[in-house]
Amino acid sequence: MEKKVTYRCPSNIALVKYWGKKEEGVQIPANASISWSLSDLFAETTVVARESNDTNLIFNYDGQPKPSFEPKIKDFLNRIAPYSEFVTKHTFEVNTINNFPHGTGIASSAAGFGALALCITDLERMFQPETLEFYQRASFFARLGSGSACRSVYAEPAIWGHHDVVGNSSDLYAVPYTGLVHSNLQGWKDCVLIVDDGEKKVSSTAGHSLLKNHPYAASRFQQAQKNIENILQFMQHGNISSFIELVESEALQLHAMMMSSIPYFTLIRPGTLAILEEIWTFRNETKLPVAFTLDAGANVHLLFPQSIESEAMNFINTKLLVYCKNGLYLCSSTGGSPTKIAE
Ligand code: PMV
């Protein structure tokens, strides 16, 4: 017996960052994080499940076998197998594509593991009754592939990690933020300015583990918890300037933690800093609400409300393009949901 399904899953960008784990193998975050989904930067994944007790895996990326990705997918299947009889009784063929060019330094694992987890959860429910609500279970599985991926399965801002002010929050899966979001902070756009398209010198896994004996870890985790509480207030009240200050501070704290790890490292490049300076100058001069955030890499995410899109695009094209590798940047709406493409 063979079953097949396809899901499209957006990437996401954290506004309050997850950096550091309470428990490594099982991806328990040291603090709560919140993200927006990036609906125009997505993975589209088809999974064919065949009844079998062996653990063979076929994995194709963009139509071609990709042996270098296979160990990660196998690890993922091994991690979710204890929770799913379905996984232990099937072998999988996985075909995946990203709609953004490979080698742009954009983390594809959030979209990729999000899409894979959605496919497996959907196939599984044809086989065994659900134990969690569908998206919660998909998020639970996605977390075991890549922590940040668990936030990709929701259209709403997604919160992952237990926090007292978010009633249903959990370390095991992300939950959608269904509270009020002021119109000032709805429908923002994110243009990712590609400063460096190379492989990261330090992987996220290695970066997270450096928080173990980090001198500032405890206060960083406390700060992040506080920032979750604050950002939810700013989102409810539409306080744009406080939102921008918090989001930029979070990005800089993430990179400050890297620079103050032992061994220390930085993923920021000269072009990254030049863009941040340009953003601060532009904001001062125009009073327009443009903000940046950073992932674990050199690229800059320029965030702005849709209402100032033409000014923001003009800013990118006149001031920021020179810092973009091969003039490349990729724009996305925020807030799109995953979609089932085919069965
Ligand atoms: O999901 P991971 O293990 O690749 O970690 C990602 C961490 C950051 O992207 C830097 C922050 C975040 O919350 O997404």
CSV table of C-alpha atoms and ligand atoms in Angstrom, one decimal:
chain,number,residue,atom,x,y,z
A,1,MET,CA,0.0,0.0,0.0
A,2,GLU,CA,1.3,3.4,-1.0
A,3,LYS,CA,0.1,6.9,0.1
A,4,LYS,CA,1.2,10.3,-1.1
A,5,VAL,CA,0.7,13.9,-0.1
A,6,THR,CA,2.2,17.3,-0.9
A,7,TYR,CA,2.4,20.4,1.4
A,8,ARG,CA,3.8,23.8,0.9
A,9,CYS,CA,5.2,25.4,4.1
A,10,PRO,CA,6.5,28.9,4.6
A,11,SER,CA,9.8,29.8,6.1
A,12,ASN,CA,9.6,32.0,9.3
A,13,ILE,CA,11.6,34.8,10.9
A,14,ALA,CA,11.9,35.1,14.6
A,15,LEU,CA,11.2,38.5,16.2
A,16,VAL,CA,12.2,37.2,19.7
A,17,LYS,CA,14.9,34.7,19.1
A,18,TYR,CA,15.5,31.1,20.2
A,19,TRP,CA,19.2,30.7,20.9
A,20,GLY,CA,20.2,28.0,23.4
A,21,LYS,CA,18.5,24.7,24.4
A,22,LYS,CA,17.5,23.3,27.8
A,23,GLU,CA,18.0,19.8,26.4
A,24,GLU,CA,19.9,19.2,23.2
A,25,GLY,CA,18.9,16.1,21.5
A,26,VAL,CA,15.2,16.7,22.0
A,27,GLN,CA,15.3,20.4,21.2
A,28,ILE,CA,13.8,21.9,24.3
A,29,PRO,CA,14.3,25.7,24.0
A,30,ALA,CA,15.9,27.7,26.8
A,31,ASN,CA,13.4,30.5,26.2
A,32,ALA,CA,10.2,31.2,24.3
A,33,SER,CA,10.4,32.7,20.8
A,34,ILE,CA,7.9,34.3,18.5
A,35,SER,CA,8.0,34.5,14.7
A,36,TRP,CA,6.2,35.7,11.6
A,37,SER,CA,5.8,33.2,8.7
A,38,LEU,CA,7.2,34.2,5.3
A,39,SER,CA,4.6,33.0,2.9
A,40,ASP,CA,6.6,33.8,-0.3
A,41,LEU,CA,9.7,31.9,0.8
A,42,PHE,CA,8.6,28.3,1.1
A,43,ALA,CA,9.4,24.6,0.7
A,44,GLU,CA,7.1,22.3,-1.3
A,45,THR,CA,7.5,18.7,-0.2
A,46,THR,CA,5.9,15.5,-1.5
A,47,VAL,CA,6.1,12.4,0.7
A,48,VAL,CA,5.3,8.9,-0.5
A,49,ALA,CA,4.8,6.4,2.3
A,50,ARG,CA,5.1,2.6,1.6
A,51,GLU,CA,4.2,-0.1,4.1
A,52,SER,CA,7.4,-1.7,5.2
A,53,ASN,CA,9.5,-2.4,8.3
A,54,ASP,CA,12.8,-1.4,6.8
A,55,THR,CA,14.3,2.0,7.1
A,56,ASN,CA,15.2,2.8,3.5
A,57,LEU,CA,14.8,6.5,2.5
A,58,ILE,CA,14.7,8.0,-0.9
A,59,PHE,CA,15.4,11.8,-0.8
A,60,ASN,CA,15.4,14.1,-3.8
A,61,TYR,CA,16.0,17.8,-3.7
A,62,ASP,CA,14.9,19.8,-6.7
A,63,GLY,CA,14.5,16.5,-8.6
A,64,GLN,CA,18.0,15.2,-7.9
A,65,PRO,CA,19.2,12.7,-5.2
A,66,LYS,CA,20.9,14.7,-2.5
A,67,PRO,CA,22.9,12.3,-0.4
A,68,SER,CA,24.3,15.1,1.8
A,69,PHE,CA,20.8,15.8,3.2
A,70,GLU,CA,19.9,12.2,3.9
A,71,PRO,CA,21.5,11.8,7.3
A,72,LYS,CA,19.5,14.8,8.6
A,73,ILE,CA,16.2,13.3,7.3
A,74,LYS,CA,17.1,9.9,8.7
A,75,ASP,CA,17.9,11.4,12.1
A,76,PHE,CA,14.5,13.2,12.0
A,77,LEU,CA,12.6,10.0,11.2
A,78,ASN,CA,14.5,8.2,14.0
A,79,ARG,CA,13.6,11.0,16.4
A,80,ILE,CA,9.9,11.0,15.6
A,81,ALA,CA,9.6,7.2,15.3
A,82,PRO,CA,9.1,6.6,19.1
A,83,TYR,CA,6.0,8.8,18.9
A,84,SER,CA,4.5,7.3,15.8
A,85,GLU,CA,3.8,3.7,15.0
A,86,PHE,CA,3.0,4.8,11.4
A,87,VAL,CA,6.6,6.0,10.9
A,88,THR,CA,8.0,2.7,12.1
A,89,LYS,CA,5.8,0.7,9.7
A,90,HIS,CA,6.6,2.7,6.5
A,91,THR,CA,9.5,3.7,4.3
A,92,PHE,CA,9.5,7.2,2.8
A,93,GLU,CA,10.3,8.8,-0.5
A,94,VAL,CA,10.7,12.5,0.0
A,95,ASN,CA,10.9,15.0,-2.9
A,96,THR,CA,11.4,18.6,-2.0
A,97,ILE,CA,12.0,22.0,-3.6
A,98,ASN,CA,12.4,25.5,-2.2
A,99,ASN,CA,11.1,28.4,-4.2
A,100,PHE,CA,14.0,30.6,-3.3
A,101,PRO,CA,17.5,29.9,-4.9
A,102,HIS,CA,19.7,27.4,-3.0
A,103,GLY,CA,22.9,28.9,-1.6
A,104,THR,CA,21.5,32.3,-0.7
A,105,GLY,CA,22.2,31.7,3.0
A,106,ILE,CA,18.5,31.7,3.8
A,107,ALA,CA,17.8,28.9,6.3
A,108,SER,CA,15.7,26.4,4.4
A,109,SER,CA,15.4,24.0,7.3
A,110,ALA,CA,12.4,25.7,8.9
A,111,ALA,CA,10.3,25.5,5.7
A,112,GLY,CA,11.7,22.1,4.8
A,113,PHE,CA,11.1,20.4,8.1
A,114,GLY,CA,7.8,22.2,8.4
A,115,ALA,CA,6.6,20.8,5.1
A,116,LEU,CA,8.0,17.3,5.8
A,117,ALA,CA,6.3,17.2,9.2
A,118,LEU,CA,3.0,18.3,7.8
A,119,CYS,CA,3.1,15.6,5.1
A,120,ILE,CA,4.0,12.9,7.7
A,121,THR,CA,1.3,14.1,10.1
A,122,ASP,CA,-1.3,14.0,7.3
A,123,LEU,CA,-0.3,10.6,6.1
A,124,GLU,CA,-0.2,9.4,9.7
A,125,ARG,CA,-3.8,10.4,10.4
A,126,MET,CA,-5.0,8.2,7.6
A,127,PHE,CA,-3.3,5.4,9.5
A,128,GLN,CA,-3.8,6.0,13.2
A,129,PRO,CA,-6.0,8.3,15.3
A,130,GLU,CA,-4.6,11.7,16.2
A,131,THR,CA,-3.3,12.3,19.7
A,132,LEU,CA,-2.9,16.0,19.3
A,133,GLU,CA,-4.6,18.6,17.2
A,134,PHE,CA,-3.2,18.3,13.6
A,135,TYR,CA,-1.1,21.5,13.5
A,136,GLN,CA,0.2,20.9,17.1
A,137,ARG,CA,1.3,17.4,16.1
A,138,ALA,CA,2.9,18.7,12.9
A,139,SER,CA,4.7,21.3,15.0
A,140,PHE,CA,5.8,18.7,17.6
A,141,PHE,CA,7.3,16.6,14.8
A,142,ALA,CA,8.9,19.6,13.0
A,143,ARG,CA,10.6,20.7,16.2
A,144,LEU,CA,12.5,17.4,16.2
A,145,GLY,CA,13.9,18.2,12.8
A,146,SER,CA,14.9,21.8,13.4
A,147,GLY,CA,13.6,23.8,16.4
A,148,SER,CA,12.6,26.9,14.6
A,149,ALA,CA,10.7,24.8,12.0
A,150,CYS,CA,8.0,24.1,14.6
A,151,ARG,CA,6.9,27.8,14.2
A,152,SER,CA,6.4,27.5,10.4
A,153,VAL,CA,3.1,25.6,10.5
A,154,TYR,CA,0.9,28.6,11.5
A,155,ALA,CA,-0.2,31.7,9.6
A,156,GLU,CA,-0.6,33.6,12.9
A,157,PRO,CA,2.5,34.8,14.8
A,158,ALA,CA,3.8,31.5,16.3
A,159,ILE,CA,5.1,31.2,19.8
A,160,TRP,CA,7.3,28.3,20.8
A,161,GLY,CA,8.5,27.6,24.3
A,162,HIS,CA,6.7,27.7,27.6
A,163,HIS,CA,5.8,31.2,28.9
A,164,ASP,CA,3.5,32.1,31.8
A,165,VAL,CA,1.7,34.8,29.9
A,166,VAL,CA,0.8,32.5,27.0
A,167,GLY,CA,-1.6,30.1,28.5
A,168,ASN,CA,-1.3,27.2,26.1
A,169,SER,CA,2.4,27.6,25.3
A,170,SER,CA,4.7,24.6,25.3
A,171,ASP,CA,8.3,23.6,24.9
A,172,LEU,CA,7.2,20.7,22.8
A,173,TYR,CA,5.4,22.6,20.0
A,174,ALA,CA,4.6,26.1,18.8
A,175,VAL,CA,1.1,27.6,19.3
A,176,PRO,CA,-0.5,30.3,17.2
A,177,TYR,CA,-0.9,33.7,18.8
A,178,THR,CA,-4.6,34.3,18.5
A,179,GLY,CA,-4.9,37.4,20.6
A,180,LEU,CA,-5.4,40.9,19.3
A,181,VAL,CA,-2.8,42.3,16.9
A,182,HIS,CA,-3.3,46.0,16.1
A,183,SER,CA,-3.6,46.9,12.4
A,184,ASN,CA,-0.3,48.8,12.7
A,185,LEU,CA,1.5,45.5,13.1
A,186,GLN,CA,-0.4,43.4,10.6
A,187,GLY,CA,0.6,42.6,7.1
A,188,TRP,CA,4.2,43.7,7.3
A,189,LYS,CA,6.7,42.7,4.6
A,190,ASP,CA,10.1,41.2,4.9
A,191,CYS,CA,12.8,41.8,2.2
A,192,VAL,CA,15.8,39.5,2.9
A,193,LEU,CA,19.0,41.3,1.7
A,194,ILE,CA,21.5,38.7,0.7
A,195,VAL,CA,24.9,39.8,2.0
A,196,ASP,CA,26.6,36.5,2.0
A,197,ASP,CA,25.4,33.4,0.2
A,198,GLY,CA,28.1,31.0,1.5
A,199,GLU,CA,27.9,28.1,4.0
A,200,LYS,CA,27.8,29.3,7.6
A,201,LYS,CA,31.1,28.9,9.4
A,202,VAL,CA,29.4,27.8,12.5
A,203,SER,CA,26.1,25.7,12.3
A,204,SER,CA,23.1,26.6,14.4
A,205,THR,CA,23.5,23.3,16.3
A,206,ALA,CA,27.1,24.3,17.3
A,207,GLY,CA,26.0,27.8,18.1
A,208,HIS,CA,23.1,26.7,20.4
A,209,SER,CA,25.5,24.4,22.3
A,210,LEU,CA,27.9,27.2,23.1
A,211,LEU,CA,25.2,28.7,25.3
A,212,LYS,CA,25.8,25.8,27.8
A,213,ASN,CA,28.7,27.5,29.6
A,214,HIS,CA,28.0,31.0,28.4
A,215,PRO,CA,28.6,33.7,31.0
A,216,TYR,CA,25.6,35.7,29.9
A,217,ALA,CA,23.2,32.8,29.1
A,218,ALA,CA,21.0,33.1,32.2
A,219,SER,CA,20.4,36.8,31.8
A,220,ARG,CA,19.8,36.4,28.0
A,221,PHE,CA,17.1,33.8,28.6
A,222,GLN,CA,15.4,36.0,31.2
A,223,GLN,CA,15.6,39.0,28.8
A,224,ALA,CA,14.0,36.9,26.0
A,225,GLN,CA,11.1,35.9,28.3
A,226,LYS,CA,10.6,39.5,29.2
A,227,ASN,CA,10.7,40.5,25.6
A,228,ILE,CA,7.9,38.0,24.7
A,229,GLU,CA,5.7,39.7,27.3
A,230,ASN,CA,6.6,43.1,26.0
A,231,ILE,CA,6.3,42.3,22.3
A,232,LEU,CA,2.8,40.9,22.8
A,233,GLN,CA,1.8,44.2,24.5
A,234,PHE,CA,3.3,46.2,21.6
A,235,MET,CA,1.5,44.1,19.1
A,236,GLN,CA,-1.8,44.5,20.9
A,237,HIS,CA,-1.5,48.2,21.2
A,238,GLY,CA,0.2,48.8,17.8
A,239,ASN,CA,3.2,50.5,19.4
A,240,ILE,CA,5.4,50.5,16.3
A,241,SER,CA,8.5,52.4,17.7
A,242,SER,CA,8.7,50.1,20.8
A,243,PHE,CA,8.2,47.0,18.5
A,244,ILE,CA,11.1,48.1,16.3
A,245,GLU,CA,13.4,48.8,19.2
A,246,LEU,CA,12.6,45.4,20.7
A,247,VAL,CA,13.0,43.5,17.4
A,248,GLU,CA,16.3,45.2,16.5
A,249,SER,CA,17.6,44.7,20.1
A,250,GLU,CA,16.7,40.9,19.8
A,251,ALA,CA,18.7,40.6,16.6
A,252,LEU,CA,21.7,42.3,18.1
A,253,GLN,CA,21.5,40.2,21.3
A,254,LEU,CA,21.5,37.0,19.2
A,255,HIS,CA,24.8,38.1,17.5
A,256,ALA,CA,26.2,39.4,20.8
A,257,MET,CA,25.7,36.0,22.3
A,258,MET,CA,27.7,34.5,19.4
A,259,MET,CA,30.5,37.1,19.8
A,260,SER,CA,30.7,36.4,23.6
A,261,SER,CA,30.7,32.6,23.4
A,262,ILE,CA,33.9,30.7,24.0
A,263,PRO,CA,35.0,30.0,21.3
A,264,TYR,CA,33.6,33.3,20.0
A,265,PHE,CA,32.6,33.9,16.5
A,266,THR,CA,30.6,36.2,14.3
A,267,LEU,CA,28.4,35.6,11.3
A,268,ILE,CA,28.0,39.4,10.7
A,269,ARG,CA,29.9,40.7,7.7
A,270,PRO,CA,30.9,44.3,6.9
A,271,GLY,CA,27.9,44.6,4.5
A,272,THR,CA,25.6,43.6,7.3
A,273,LEU,CA,26.8,46.5,9.5
A,274,ALA,CA,26.7,48.9,6.6
A,275,ILE,CA,23.0,48.0,6.0
A,276,LEU,CA,22.2,48.5,9.7
A,277,GLU,CA,23.7,51.9,9.6
A,278,GLU,CA,21.8,52.8,6.4
A,279,ILE,CA,18.5,51.7,8.1
A,280,TRP,CA,19.1,53.8,11.2
A,281,THR,CA,20.0,56.8,9.0
A,282,PHE,CA,17.0,56.3,6.8
A,283,ARG,CA,14.6,55.9,9.7
A,284,ASN,CA,16.0,59.0,11.4
A,285,GLU,CA,15.7,61.1,8.3
A,286,THR,CA,12.3,59.9,7.0
A,287,LYS,CA,10.7,58.8,10.3
A,288,LEU,CA,9.4,55.8,8.3
A,289,PRO,CA,8.9,52.6,10.2
A,290,VAL,CA,11.6,50.3,8.7
A,291,ALA,CA,13.3,47.8,11.0
A,292,PHE,CA,15.8,45.0,10.7
A,293,THR,CA,16.2,41.6,12.1
A,294,LEU,CA,18.9,39.0,11.6
A,295,ASP,CA,18.9,35.3,11.5
A,296,ALA,CA,22.0,33.2,12.4
A,297,GLY,CA,23.8,34.6,9.3
A,298,ALA,CA,25.0,37.7,7.6
A,299,ASN,CA,21.8,38.5,5.7
A,300,VAL,CA,19.5,41.4,6.8
A,301,HIS,CA,15.7,41.1,7.0
A,302,LEU,CA,14.2,44.5,6.3
A,303,LEU,CA,10.8,44.7,7.9
A,304,PHE,CA,8.2,47.4,7.0
A,305,PRO,CA,4.4,47.8,6.8
A,306,GLN,CA,2.9,47.3,3.4
A,307,SER,CA,1.7,50.9,3.4
A,308,ILE,CA,5.2,52.2,2.9
A,309,GLU,CA,6.2,49.5,0.3
A,310,SER,CA,7.1,51.9,-2.5
A,311,GLU,CA,9.4,54.0,-0.2
A,312,ALA,CA,11.0,50.9,1.2
A,313,MET,CA,11.7,49.4,-2.2
A,314,ASN,CA,13.1,52.7,-3.3
A,315,PHE,CA,15.3,52.7,-0.2
A,316,ILE,CA,16.5,49.2,-1.0
A,317,ASN,CA,17.2,50.0,-4.7
A,318,THR,CA,19.1,53.3,-4.0
A,319,LYS,CA,20.9,52.6,-0.8
A,320,LEU,CA,21.1,48.9,0.1
A,321,LEU,CA,21.5,47.1,-3.2
A,322,VAL,CA,25.3,47.8,-3.3
A,323,TYR,CA,25.7,45.6,-0.2
A,324,CYS,CA,23.7,42.7,-1.6
A,325,LYS,CA,25.7,39.9,-3.2
A,326,ASN,CA,25.0,39.8,-6.9
A,327,GLY,CA,22.3,42.5,-6.2
A,328,LEU,CA,20.1,39.8,-4.7
A,329,TYR,CA,17.2,40.3,-2.3
A,330,LEU,CA,14.0,38.3,-1.8
A,331,CYS,CA,10.8,39.8,-0.6
A,332,SER,CA,7.9,38.1,1.2
A,333,SER,CA,4.6,38.9,2.8
A,334,THR,CA,4.3,37.8,6.4
A,335,GLY,CA,1.5,35.7,7.8
A,336,GLY,CA,0.8,33.1,5.2
A,337,SER,CA,-0.3,29.6,6.2
A,338,PRO,CA,0.9,26.2,5.0
A,339,THR,CA,-1.2,24.7,2.3
A,340,LYS,CA,-1.9,21.1,1.2
A,341,ILE,CA,-1.2,21.0,-2.5
A,342,ALA,CA,-2.2,17.5,-3.5
A,343,GLU,CA,-3.1,14.0,-2.2
B,1,PMV,O1,16.1,26.0,14.3
B,1,PMV,P1,17.6,26.1,14.5
B,1,PMV,O2,18.2,25.1,15.4
B,1,PMV,O3,18.3,26.2,13.1
B,1,PMV,O4,17.9,27.5,15.2
B,1,PMV,C1,17.5,28.7,14.7
B,1,PMV,C2,17.8,29.8,15.6
B,1,PMV,C3,17.6,31.2,15.0
B,1,PMV,O5,17.1,31.2,13.6
B,1,PMV,C4,18.9,32.0,15.0
B,1,PMV,C5,16.6,32.0,15.8
B,1,PMV,C6,15.1,31.5,15.7
B,1,PMV,O6,14.4,31.6,16.7
B,1,PMV,O7,14.7,31.2,14.6
